[in-house]
């Protein structure tokens, strides 16, 4: 978060200090300002209306009625204190910001914007909370309080550590060996770690409301991918619930209460027990979730405690084996492991009362207890031995467990180094007396079974709405949880291999250790710690799955992207997803009917792997596109890591089960196509839409018309260049600045206008285009060139603004240079074209950037080793001022510059609160900047400001009078010419000369030549007819009739006197009060800016809008000139009427 924060009060003494008018000096030429008022104005009434409107808006804000709206493009906007938010408006009172007062309705002051940022935080919300208007009535929720440890770390631990650790990890180690088990665990943990890095980048790229991974994927890759992967993630979560329930039943019927089995026997009977009990538990859990979901959340900590205690018991047991191994004897017949249900002697017969008595083991392999009974051949040929099942860490059993021991179904578990006499024919009915495999084992199958044990990394992001600081907690908590669980899994593999005998490890159900849980035999102080702990942890995980999956389905349904799921968006009045819960229970029942945990695990592995694959893809796409909104606070990511994670997830999918992978991808593909053709249209600012902007014809057709989403917005620039008489670019640094701003991304159109007719200017247009393209190559500006030939420069610029671009590849920003020569009298159209361009970009809802002193801007080869980019944020007009310095710092020229943001506080603003709100706003925007709040106290308008305004208005009035006189003379002389041409009465040529002499006497001498030239231009405009007719009229005096009379001459003399009187009145005029206030704003702001930013490498300021009354256009230019006076490099920024930056992901 930004830490450099200072408040700089700027006080001015009475009378002002902006100029020569120092305090205490007499100022007789300045009348009292309260009497300086425009004649006929009703400014007092206007101020009263503004104050009433402001009070009404303030009441709306205090009552919580914050309006939401769209920007006119049909796309709902986030509920944010941004532009066009009427509930945020703040009326204008006072003189300090008069330059911006005409736009206060649409562009609020920064202090007004920051007033509501306290409500613009990551509170608990639905997944479409800031995109659908109906959610505007959401009830106020208490601020979240959970930190990293409680909110992210512990939930991830609970979800990652679970049923596989307790029921299958020892079996995986015994079957695959320590080395291959280590590879399996390392691969899976690496995949989740890479996914967590990508997820951290996405989760810290703005506020991620509730919805977790589905929200991140759908908002990053679009509704098609989001819907497809969201449904797959929902199915994975649902099947995970089935797996946890099957694990709960296995623990119950195998290790806690074997007598509770309804169907006796192994194999199919056990599966039927799973189906019956599973169906009952699914129904019971669904009822619990429906009735009391809040109790499920409260019990989560209890379930997590059971997991942690169980793991502590495992490590304690490992330490104890170093000096006191537990007594768990294993009975072997030859090298085969025997099933041992109770404590019978591990011998064939014993001596009892001097008699040889056969044991229970004898009766199992022989047809009678007698010594001469017929016994199994293998039993007869091999001896019975007893070994310790847990020899301890100090033993060398780790070397025996390094390598794999894969086998077929019904394969007997054997100890390799034990002597054994083989037999030719095996008795099939005796196989059940040995510990044997229930399924065929191989490496890829074990990967599919193990992978669900590393899922659960999304638990933190799913709770992002409940976190105090999600952008800090999600990366830290998730990565720490993955590191912790990876250490637990990897260390457990080595410790299991070093402590437990291999035949015991391969005993999936603990048949060789009296039906105990194998991992429980290692625990201290009692195996029951593991049994009870694992039972409650799997039961709690099942409840959590049945709680979370319906909410995920409800979020997808409420988004409206899959029409047939719309019914599942409804629920109880309190929002509980009733219909989604029923569907979840039904799908979970399908997993229960499969009944085998080893068969269900690969199914949910597919769905989770697909979800993780697309999380990595989303991060890679956003990183490669380098969209302006992609500013993750988590910095330790790279597109190569995301691509590696995506490739690893794809490989794991096919390693686990290639046919399951194909089925899962087919399901996702069908959903994708269904949403594409039948689903509701959504615009979430996703990466696929941004990628389409850089593709060719196919992508152009995909790009939707209209402005993109705020997250996908980037400046697509139309650069307006001025050319000299040789068609060379006047300001080549404008292209340098464009390339620095764009960094090769997005659209750039370089345009220029040639005045004239296209047929006549065709060659010049081609030469101008070649010159511009050559300069673009030198400046490394990637884009298109467009030359327009138009009758006037004004019309040509208008055509470029309206029609440049194609489809979705249209510009949204206009960049131009400040007209330095606007004050020169020989170039009266320079400032008019500029002001009209400002008005047209505003009407077209396009942003405008005006570079002043463009020739001082750096070239692409220059590098600033230090310095500041200063942003003066006066009013909020969409966030352009925040976005531009971030984009510039991506280029090597500006990379080492620091961003400083200045904002202005008025008298009634709370500067302390503005500090906190602006600090939080920048933190959510992921922009690091030094911030200063400048307090501008209201003071009297200085004499310097008053005199500067007066001179400006006098100059404007004189120009108007001169222009008016010129226009009148043009009309009068044209009428004389027309009458002369149409006359048919005879008059002498001398009479005509006499009349012209009289006219010349009436006009001032200094303009007679101008009038003569004007008559010449008017007449020579039509050489083919007009000139001939005029000369024929002069040559025939008898056809001329003069219309000048004595009365007309007298009236012309009076007009001349009135003109002279009006010129005298100019020097006695009083300035308009509104102009004085605007000049006061410009002068005072300029003084503050120069005080702080005179030595900055670049200064960005809000550009005030032109006056609504066109009569004050030249005054508007003077205001902008005063505002930026003394700055080396200045960039005036005017937003396009829509948001370009957002805190959301």
XYZ file of C-alpha atoms in Angstrom, residues 203-880:
678
model
C -7.192 -13.294 -7.186
C -5.005 -10.268 -6.448
C -5.935 -8.540 -9.692
C -8.851 -6.814 -8.026
C -11.688 -7.811 -5.758
C -12.849 -11.421 -6.250
C -16.364 -11.757 -4.804
C -17.775 -15.061 -3.600
C -17.722 -17.626 -6.383
C -14.044 -18.415 -6.146
C -12.523 -20.324 -9.021
C -15.675 -20.188 -11.145
C -15.769 -16.413 -10.864
C -12.075 -16.093 -11.728
C -12.252 -18.371 -14.775
C -15.503 -17.007 -16.160
C -14.418 -13.372 -15.787
C -10.995 -14.099 -17.260
C -11.836 -16.425 -20.152
C -15.445 -15.533 -20.886
C -18.882 -17.067 -20.276
C -18.318 -20.040 -22.602
C -15.175 -21.273 -20.870
C -16.459 -20.091 -17.506
C -19.710 -22.014 -17.803
C -18.069 -25.184 -19.090
C -15.337 -25.253 -16.477
C -17.721 -24.065 -13.768
C -20.020 -27.023 -14.369
C -17.027 -29.387 -14.441
C -15.816 -27.911 -11.165
C -19.293 -28.361 -9.726
C -19.346 -32.007 -10.801
C -15.883 -32.512 -9.300
C -16.993 -31.024 -5.991
C -20.102 -33.198 -5.998
C -18.175 -36.402 -6.723
C -15.697 -35.355 -4.023
C -18.640 -35.437 -1.625
C -19.396 -38.984 -2.786
C -15.756 -39.969 -2.254
C -15.717 -38.558 1.277
C -18.952 -40.368 2.112
C -17.553 -43.655 0.779
C -14.463 -43.077 2.902
C -16.641 -42.458 5.937
C -18.503 -45.746 5.371
C -15.250 -47.649 4.815
C -13.871 -46.416 8.130
C -17.144 -47.243 9.870
C -17.620 -50.781 8.528
C -13.969 -51.828 8.350
C -12.325 -50.303 11.404
C -14.975 -49.076 13.843
C -17.922 -51.491 13.660
C -17.436 -54.424 11.242
C -20.543 -56.125 12.698
C -22.739 -53.315 11.355
C -22.443 -54.716 7.824
C -25.781 -55.741 6.335
C -24.293 -58.045 3.708
C -21.695 -60.545 4.922
C -18.578 -61.307 2.919
C -16.027 -59.528 0.790
C -16.088 -58.065 -2.681
C -19.607 -57.479 -3.959
C -21.112 -57.730 -0.482
C -18.915 -54.885 0.730
C -19.949 -52.768 -2.279
C -23.612 -53.369 -1.487
C -22.996 -52.258 2.094
C -21.416 -49.107 0.698
C -24.462 -48.425 -1.489
C -26.992 -48.887 1.294
C -25.164 -46.910 3.944
C -24.060 -44.327 1.409
C -27.611 -43.620 0.295
C -28.720 -43.180 3.900
C -25.819 -40.850 4.729
C -26.369 -38.741 1.580
C -30.009 -38.255 2.537
C -29.067 -37.444 6.135
C -26.385 -34.945 5.108
C -28.722 -33.276 2.592
C -31.283 -32.762 5.355
C -28.610 -31.341 7.654
C -27.421 -28.923 4.955
C -31.000 -27.911 4.135
C -31.994 -27.304 7.751
C -28.878 -25.976 9.425
C -26.050 -24.992 7.138
C -24.763 -22.531 9.716
C -24.050 -25.409 12.090
C -22.006 -27.123 9.382
C -19.770 -24.058 9.145
C -19.392 -23.923 12.921
C -18.392 -27.612 13.039
C -15.712 -27.067 10.412
C -13.207 -26.030 13.076
C -13.967 -29.209 15.041
C -13.353 -31.364 11.984
C -10.110 -29.515 11.255
C -8.966 -30.091 14.829
C -9.467 -33.833 14.328
C -7.257 -33.746 11.226
C -4.471 -31.816 12.933
C -4.527 -34.090 16.008
C -4.365 -37.152 13.775
C -1.302 -35.852 11.925
C 0.395 -34.959 15.204
C -0.319 -38.504 16.414
C 1.366 -39.922 13.280
C 4.562 -37.907 13.780
C 4.563 -38.741 17.494
C 4.254 -42.443 16.631
C 7.168 -42.206 14.175
C 9.379 -40.651 16.858
C 8.352 -43.369 19.315
C 9.328 -46.156 16.886
C 12.942 -44.977 17.048
C 13.330 -46.318 20.596
C 10.165 -48.326 21.333
C 8.452 -49.809 18.244
C 4.842 -50.940 18.763
C 4.093 -54.669 18.828
C 2.174 -55.580 15.671
C 3.296 -59.077 14.624
C 2.640 -60.225 11.061
C 2.112 -63.889 10.259
C 3.707 -65.252 7.080
C 3.234 -68.619 5.452
C 6.314 -69.010 3.363
C 6.546 -65.500 1.878
C 2.783 -64.955 1.833
C 1.014 -62.651 4.267
C -1.837 -64.273 6.203
C -5.103 -62.642 7.184
C -5.183 -62.313 10.954
C -8.562 -61.462 12.412
C -7.711 -62.124 16.053
C -4.758 -63.071 18.225
C -4.335 -66.737 17.234
C -0.825 -68.214 17.427
C 1.221 -67.842 14.270
C 2.192 -71.532 14.218
C 0.805 -74.727 12.705
C 0.647 -76.589 16.032
C 1.725 -76.103 19.604
C 2.784 -78.289 22.558
C 0.080 -78.347 25.204
C 0.254 -80.684 28.215
C 2.918 -82.732 26.435
C 0.606 -83.123 23.468
C 0.884 -81.690 19.978
C -2.240 -79.665 19.326
C -3.085 -78.037 15.998
C -3.941 -74.351 15.914
C -6.667 -72.354 14.222
C -4.307 -71.752 11.355
C -4.107 -75.564 10.806
C -7.858 -75.892 10.599
C -8.005 -73.141 7.943
C -5.720 -75.019 5.558
C -6.541 -78.643 6.496
C -9.741 -80.661 6.342
C -9.538 -81.642 10.044
C -7.628 -80.676 13.201
C -5.823 -83.995 13.228
C -2.134 -84.170 12.454
C -2.738 -86.709 9.713
C -5.323 -84.509 7.984
C -5.078 -83.613 4.322
C -3.754 -80.052 4.036
C -3.151 -77.480 1.340
C 0.037 -78.248 -0.591
C 1.554 -74.795 -0.070
C 0.734 -75.001 3.630
C 2.482 -78.361 3.872
C 5.634 -77.329 2.014
C 6.252 -73.944 3.720
C 6.904 -72.854 7.260
C 5.042 -70.243 9.260
C 7.042 -67.269 10.510
C 6.201 -64.120 12.441
C 7.746 -60.719 11.815
C 7.179 -57.251 13.221
C 4.836 -55.139 11.118
C 6.421 -51.875 12.357
C 10.159 -52.436 12.864
C 10.738 -48.687 13.391
C 12.852 -45.915 11.930
C 16.076 -47.460 13.153
C 15.566 -50.570 11.007
C 16.735 -50.870 7.399
C 13.251 -51.509 6.049
C 13.418 -48.323 3.929
C 15.793 -50.042 1.495
C 13.282 -52.868 0.994
C 10.448 -50.406 0.311
C 12.217 -48.275 -2.301
C 10.923 -50.141 -5.350
C 7.447 -50.823 -6.683
C 5.437 -54.006 -6.189
C 2.622 -53.696 -8.740
C 0.329 -56.683 -9.208
C -2.840 -58.001 -10.783
C -6.214 -58.342 -9.168
C -6.307 -61.152 -6.555
C -2.502 -61.122 -6.379
C -1.267 -62.309 -2.957
C 0.857 -59.884 -0.951
C 4.300 -61.482 -0.572
C 7.549 -60.595 1.185
C 10.296 -60.763 -1.408
C 13.291 -61.837 0.679
C 11.401 -64.530 2.606
C 12.115 -68.226 1.642
C 9.197 -69.976 -0.031
C 8.527 -73.263 -1.835
C 6.236 -72.707 -4.829
C 3.486 -75.095 -5.887
C 2.271 -76.007 -9.336
C -1.462 -75.612 -8.717
C -3.017 -72.983 -6.494
C -6.188 -73.721 -4.555
C -8.572 -70.899 -5.415
C -10.705 -71.215 -2.288
C -7.656 -70.624 -0.071
C -6.786 -67.237 -1.602
C -9.081 -65.419 0.816
C -6.879 -66.662 3.676
C -4.047 -64.497 2.362
C -3.832 -60.702 2.114
C -4.432 -60.004 -1.576
C -5.056 -57.140 -3.992
C -8.654 -56.243 -4.777
C -7.730 -54.326 -7.959
C -4.976 -54.332 -10.542
C -2.307 -51.771 -9.688
C -0.050 -49.656 -11.942
C 1.560 -46.225 -11.825
C -1.019 -44.139 -13.712
C -3.889 -45.647 -11.745
C -2.222 -44.636 -8.472
C -1.827 -41.066 -9.779
C -5.581 -40.878 -10.366
C -6.338 -42.228 -6.898
C -3.873 -39.930 -5.150
C -4.594 -36.616 -6.918
C -7.835 -35.820 -4.993
C -5.689 -35.574 -1.863
C -4.056 -32.374 -3.156
C -7.281 -30.688 -4.269
C -8.816 -28.081 -2.039
C -6.446 -25.235 -2.899
C -9.453 -23.106 -3.915
C -10.860 -23.021 -0.383
C -9.240 -19.649 0.305
C -10.359 -17.988 -2.903
C -13.870 -19.330 -2.360
C -13.956 -17.335 0.881
C -12.510 -14.177 -0.629
C -15.617 -12.229 0.295
C -15.098 -13.019 3.990
C -11.462 -11.944 4.188
C -10.183 -8.741 5.702
C -7.574 -8.332 2.967
C -8.106 -10.921 0.235
C -5.280 -9.629 -1.975
C -2.786 -10.373 0.770
C -4.387 -13.399 2.411
C -5.168 -15.575 -0.635
C -1.621 -15.887 -2.033
C 0.034 -16.138 1.365
C -2.425 -18.561 2.927
C -2.846 -20.799 -0.137
C 0.858 -21.150 -0.912
C 1.730 -21.741 2.746
C -0.992 -24.393 2.960
C 0.330 -26.137 -0.166
C 3.892 -26.021 1.182
C 2.706 -27.396 4.521
C 0.655 -30.227 3.046
C 3.346 -31.043 0.474
C 5.845 -31.368 3.312
C 3.401 -33.575 5.230
C 2.754 -35.854 2.249
C 6.395 -36.128 1.163
C 7.652 -36.671 4.689
C 4.927 -39.245 5.344
C 6.029 -41.202 2.263
C 9.596 -41.429 3.554
C 8.543 -42.100 7.154
C 6.027 -44.785 6.166
C 8.667 -46.475 4.032
C 11.206 -46.246 6.862
C 8.940 -47.503 9.674
C 6.424 -50.026 8.282
C 7.041 -53.398 6.715
C 6.269 -53.574 2.984
C 3.638 -56.316 3.254
C 1.778 -54.189 5.809
C 1.959 -51.137 3.549
C 0.401 -53.107 0.696
C -2.358 -54.353 3.008
C -5.080 -51.888 1.965
C -7.632 -52.806 4.658
C -5.305 -53.842 7.534
C -6.216 -57.525 7.391
C -2.755 -58.587 8.548
C -2.870 -56.384 11.657
C -6.118 -57.634 13.167
C -8.287 -55.370 11.014
C -6.647 -52.166 12.231
C -6.178 -49.098 10.055
C -2.589 -49.425 8.830
C -1.704 -45.807 9.488
C -3.322 -46.212 12.895
C -0.831 -48.890 13.873
C 1.898 -46.253 13.631
C 0.063 -43.581 15.630
C 0.677 -42.732 19.245
C -0.815 -43.059 21.819
C -3.517 -45.241 20.255
C -4.713 -46.337 16.804
C -8.147 -45.037 17.761
C -6.847 -41.454 17.537
C -6.418 -41.914 13.800
C -9.610 -43.911 13.347
C -11.849 -41.412 15.134
C -10.042 -38.414 13.661
C -10.215 -39.715 10.101
C -13.897 -40.608 10.538
C -14.869 -37.100 11.605
C -12.621 -35.431 9.025
C -14.114 -37.413 6.126
C -17.621 -36.856 7.466
C -16.989 -33.104 7.756
C -15.431 -32.949 4.290
C -18.530 -34.623 2.855
C -20.757 -32.067 4.557
C -18.598 -29.228 3.237
C -18.875 -30.596 -0.313
C -22.649 -30.868 -0.077
C -22.692 -27.304 1.259
C -20.404 -25.723 -1.326
C -21.442 -27.536 -4.511
C -25.095 -26.308 -4.507
C -23.925 -22.723 -4.031
C -21.564 -23.052 -6.950
C -24.386 -24.369 -9.126
C -26.629 -21.558 -7.910
C -23.979 -18.988 -8.880
C -23.747 -20.476 -12.384
C -27.526 -20.541 -12.710
C -27.925 -16.956 -11.544
C -25.387 -15.787 -14.091
C -27.888 -16.897 -16.705
C -25.301 -18.279 -19.115
C -26.852 -21.774 -19.234
C -30.608 -21.407 -19.799
C -31.668 -24.911 -18.700
C -29.995 -24.367 -15.301
C -32.081 -21.291 -14.564
C -34.390 -23.179 -12.182
C -31.462 -24.030 -9.904
C -30.837 -20.373 -9.214
C -33.908 -20.236 -6.979
C -34.090 -21.385 -3.389
C -35.519 -20.504 -0.026
C -36.321 -16.944 0.941
C -33.000 -16.664 2.760
C -31.140 -17.582 -0.427
C -30.351 -21.220 0.376
C -30.139 -23.196 -2.909
C -32.896 -25.777 -2.398
C -33.209 -27.045 -5.971
C -29.452 -27.046 -6.448
C -29.097 -29.109 -3.263
C -31.519 -31.730 -4.619
C -29.582 -32.038 -7.874
C -26.299 -32.242 -5.953
C -27.641 -35.044 -3.756
C -28.843 -36.908 -6.850
C -25.451 -36.673 -8.605
C -23.706 -37.600 -5.360
C -25.917 -40.697 -5.210
C -24.559 -41.741 -8.612
C -21.065 -41.725 -7.112
C -22.346 -43.712 -4.137
C -23.801 -46.388 -6.452
C -20.338 -46.822 -7.982
C -19.460 -47.755 -4.384
C -15.688 -47.998 -4.873
C -13.541 -45.187 -3.577
C -10.773 -46.212 -5.968
C -13.172 -45.852 -8.940
C -14.679 -42.520 -7.864
C -11.327 -40.795 -7.181
C -10.160 -40.674 -10.854
C -13.516 -39.180 -11.908
C -13.244 -36.175 -9.643
C -9.529 -35.926 -10.485
C -10.539 -35.224 -14.101
C -12.867 -32.407 -13.192
C -10.461 -30.751 -10.756
C -7.561 -31.054 -13.194
C -9.635 -29.429 -15.912
C -10.496 -26.568 -13.567
C -6.839 -26.077 -12.629
C -5.842 -26.250 -16.294
C -8.087 -23.326 -17.151
C -6.944 -21.294 -14.150
C -3.417 -21.546 -15.532
C -4.678 -20.746 -19.021
C -6.487 -17.643 -17.754
C -3.331 -16.342 -16.084
C -1.180 -17.077 -19.152
C -3.630 -15.337 -21.532
C -3.932 -12.253 -19.351
C -0.161 -12.025 -18.932
C 0.571 -12.378 -22.646
C -2.145 -9.885 -23.602
C -0.831 -7.365 -21.065
C -4.224 -5.708 -20.740
C -4.100 -2.454 -18.751
C -6.383 -3.948 -16.103
C -3.944 -6.848 -15.527
C -2.081 -5.477 -12.499
C -1.865 -8.315 -9.942
C -0.548 -7.328 -6.554
C 1.044 -10.783 -6.400
C 4.227 -10.317 -8.438
C 5.808 -13.789 -8.382
C 4.150 -15.150 -11.491
C 5.140 -15.581 -15.101
C 3.354 -16.843 -18.178
C 5.863 -19.684 -18.515
C 4.936 -20.963 -15.052
C 1.254 -20.810 -15.975
C 1.925 -22.615 -19.240
C 3.947 -25.273 -17.391
C 1.127 -25.726 -14.883
C -1.401 -26.012 -17.703
C 0.724 -28.625 -19.476
C 1.238 -30.579 -16.250
C -2.495 -30.624 -15.517
C -3.232 -31.830 -19.047
C -0.577 -34.541 -18.728
C -1.952 -35.656 -15.357
C -5.439 -35.937 -16.857
C -4.258 -38.458 -19.437
C -1.896 -40.170 -16.997
C -4.757 -40.787 -14.581
C -7.168 -42.147 -17.159
C -7.140 -41.270 -20.840
C -10.737 -42.303 -21.404
C -11.975 -40.346 -18.365
C -9.992 -37.354 -19.679
C -11.635 -37.593 -23.095
C -15.095 -37.897 -21.526
C -14.483 -34.865 -19.287
C -13.199 -32.807 -22.217
C -16.169 -33.891 -24.328
C -18.575 -32.794 -21.594
C -16.822 -29.428 -21.280
C -16.787 -29.003 -25.068
C -20.505 -29.718 -25.368
C -21.284 -27.215 -22.626
C -19.034 -24.647 -24.324
C -20.795 -24.983 -27.663
C -24.208 -24.954 -26.004
C -23.420 -21.683 -24.224
C -21.934 -20.231 -27.386
C -25.060 -20.862 -29.473
C -27.909 -20.949 -26.951
C -26.617 -19.283 -23.821
C -27.302 -15.766 -22.653
C -24.925 -13.103 -23.926
C -22.641 -11.777 -21.235
C -19.762 -9.296 -21.355
C -17.353 -9.715 -18.482
C -14.235 -8.168 -19.956
C -12.666 -11.567 -20.495
C -9.312 -12.363 -22.054
C -10.737 -14.144 -25.103
C -12.443 -10.933 -26.202
C -9.204 -9.026 -25.710
C -7.286 -11.651 -27.684
C -9.782 -11.304 -30.529
C -8.778 -7.665 -30.954
C -5.304 -8.836 -32.065
C -6.449 -11.488 -34.531
C -7.465 -11.268 -38.168
C -10.771 -11.670 -40.005
C -12.210 -14.483 -37.896
C -11.419 -12.652 -34.699
C -12.775 -9.373 -36.093
C -16.112 -11.055 -36.646
C -16.062 -12.293 -33.060
C -15.395 -8.902 -31.547
C -18.673 -7.438 -30.385
C -19.668 -4.001 -31.542
C -19.754 -1.319 -28.934
C -17.251 -0.497 -26.215
C -15.549 -3.343 -24.383
C -15.922 -4.101 -20.708
C -14.043 -1.893 -18.262
C -11.536 -4.664 -17.483
C -10.745 -5.091 -21.175
C -10.444 -1.383 -21.933
C -7.153 -0.157 -23.322
C -6.437 3.108 -25.152
C -7.007 2.575 -28.879
C -5.446 5.788 -30.096
C -6.206 8.036 -33.055
C -3.162 10.308 -33.418
C -3.881 13.591 -35.224
C -0.744 14.893 -36.918
C -0.088 18.297 -38.498
C 1.857 18.418 -41.767
C 3.875 21.237 -43.244
C 3.858 22.406 -46.871
C 6.204 19.547 -47.846
C 3.859 16.956 -46.274
C 6.344 16.284 -43.460
C 5.242 15.743 -39.875
C 5.592 18.866 -37.754
C 5.734 17.074 -34.375
C 7.379 13.633 -34.717
C 7.610 13.329 -30.923
C 3.872 12.740 -30.921
C 4.513 9.319 -32.480
C 7.262 8.650 -29.946
C 4.851 9.337 -27.128
C 2.262 7.089 -28.786
C 4.641 4.121 -28.912
C 5.607 4.722 -25.274
C 1.966 4.758 -24.294
C 0.949 1.718 -26.302
C 4.046 -0.520 -25.974
C 3.012 -2.256 -29.199
C -0.365 -3.350 -27.856
C -3.827 -2.466 -29.095
C -4.873 -0.259 -31.986
C -3.081 2.832 -33.233
C -4.383 4.922 -36.138
C -2.225 7.822 -37.289
C -4.331 10.336 -39.180
C -3.850 13.672 -40.868
C -5.917 16.038 -42.989
C -4.976 17.770 -46.245
C -7.204 20.692 -47.231
C -8.428 20.670 -50.799
C -10.074 18.375 -53.336
C -9.066 14.731 -53.440
C -8.613 14.622 -57.229
C -6.207 17.528 -57.011
C -4.417 16.402 -53.843
C -4.069 12.702 -54.633
C -0.286 12.868 -55.178
C 0.273 14.960 -52.059
C -1.830 12.511 -50.020
C 0.275 9.582 -51.177
C 3.483 11.424 -50.361
C 2.156 12.386 -46.931
C 1.205 8.762 -46.217
C 4.674 7.557 -47.219
C 6.302 10.141 -44.977
C 4.126 9.186 -42.031
C 4.716 5.455 -42.515
C 8.444 6.038 -42.682
C 8.340 8.031 -39.458
C 6.188 5.357 -37.809
C 8.846 2.803 -38.671
C 11.583 4.949 -37.173
C 9.568 5.551 -34.008
C 8.511 1.889 -33.822
C 4.861 2.875 -33.772
C 2.806 -0.151 -34.739
C -0.464 0.846 -36.336
C -2.275 2.108 -39.396
C -2.030 5.340 -41.354
C -5.033 7.197 -42.723
C -4.877 10.420 -44.748
C -8.092 12.347 -45.408
C -8.415 15.067 -48.051
C -11.240 17.436 -47.182
C -12.428 20.872 -48.179
C -11.493 22.156 -44.719
C -9.251 20.827 -41.958
C -12.173 21.088 -39.581
C -14.335 18.696 -41.631
C -11.436 16.298 -42.176
C -10.778 15.916 -38.447
C -14.485 15.339 -37.913
C -14.480 12.577 -40.541
C -11.492 10.872 -38.885
C -13.079 10.967 -35.443
C -16.314 9.505 -36.773
C -15.158 6.895 -39.261
C -11.604 5.753 -38.461
C -11.326 2.042 -37.648
C -13.355 -1.023 -38.518
C -15.915 -2.854 -36.405
C -14.440 -3.633 -33.033
C -11.111 -2.149 -34.134
C -12.165 1.450 -33.562
C -10.319 4.069 -31.617
C -11.541 5.256 -28.238
C -8.885 7.906 -27.579
C -7.707 10.902 -29.596
C -4.150 12.200 -29.135
C -3.166 15.599 -30.516
C -0.686 18.383 -29.925
C -1.527 21.719 -28.336
C -1.885 24.488 -30.980
C 1.042 26.701 -29.989
C 0.148 29.427 -32.497
C -3.467 29.862 -31.509
C -2.940 33.500 -30.474
C -1.551 34.571 -33.832
C -4.004 36.750 -35.766
C -2.977 35.286 -39.123
C -4.174 31.843 -37.990
C -7.703 32.427 -36.663
C -8.879 28.887 -37.368
C -6.262 27.111 -35.245
C -8.039 27.451 -31.920
C -11.483 27.046 -33.468
C -10.525 23.671 -34.918
C -9.048 22.663 -31.583
C -12.148 23.550 -29.548
C -14.443 21.871 -32.067
C -12.270 18.728 -31.869
C -12.667 18.733 -28.085
C -16.425 18.993 -28.464
C -16.591 16.221 -31.050
C -14.535 13.749 -29.007
C -16.837 14.421 -26.059
C -19.918 13.852 -28.232
C -18.395 10.617 -29.583
C -17.633 9.440 -25.992
C -13.933 9.261 -26.773
C -11.086 10.218 -24.483
C -8.845 13.097 -25.466
C -5.139 13.564 -24.730
C -3.553 16.929 -25.519
C 0.235 17.087 -25.291
C 1.599 20.554 -24.624
C 5.202 21.318 -25.534
C 5.265 18.037 -27.432
C 8.685 18.817 -28.924
C 10.156 18.559 -25.398
C 8.823 15.043 -24.874
C 11.442 12.244 -24.811
C 12.334 10.101 -27.775
C 12.199 6.323 -27.583
C 15.969 6.125 -27.237
C 16.034 8.316 -24.130
C 15.872 6.877 -20.609
C 14.857 8.768 -17.495
C 17.037 7.515 -14.658
C 14.923 9.325 -12.098
C 12.075 11.761 -11.803
C 8.353 11.799 -11.275
C 5.185 11.446 -13.278
C 2.817 13.805 -11.499
C -0.927 13.304 -11.741
C -3.192 16.172 -10.702
C -6.519 14.500 -10.097
C -9.103 17.263 -9.808
C -12.285 15.577 -11.066
C -12.975 11.931 -11.786
C -13.869 11.371 -15.426
C -13.392 7.633 -15.790
C -9.956 6.846 -14.380
C -7.800 7.842 -17.369
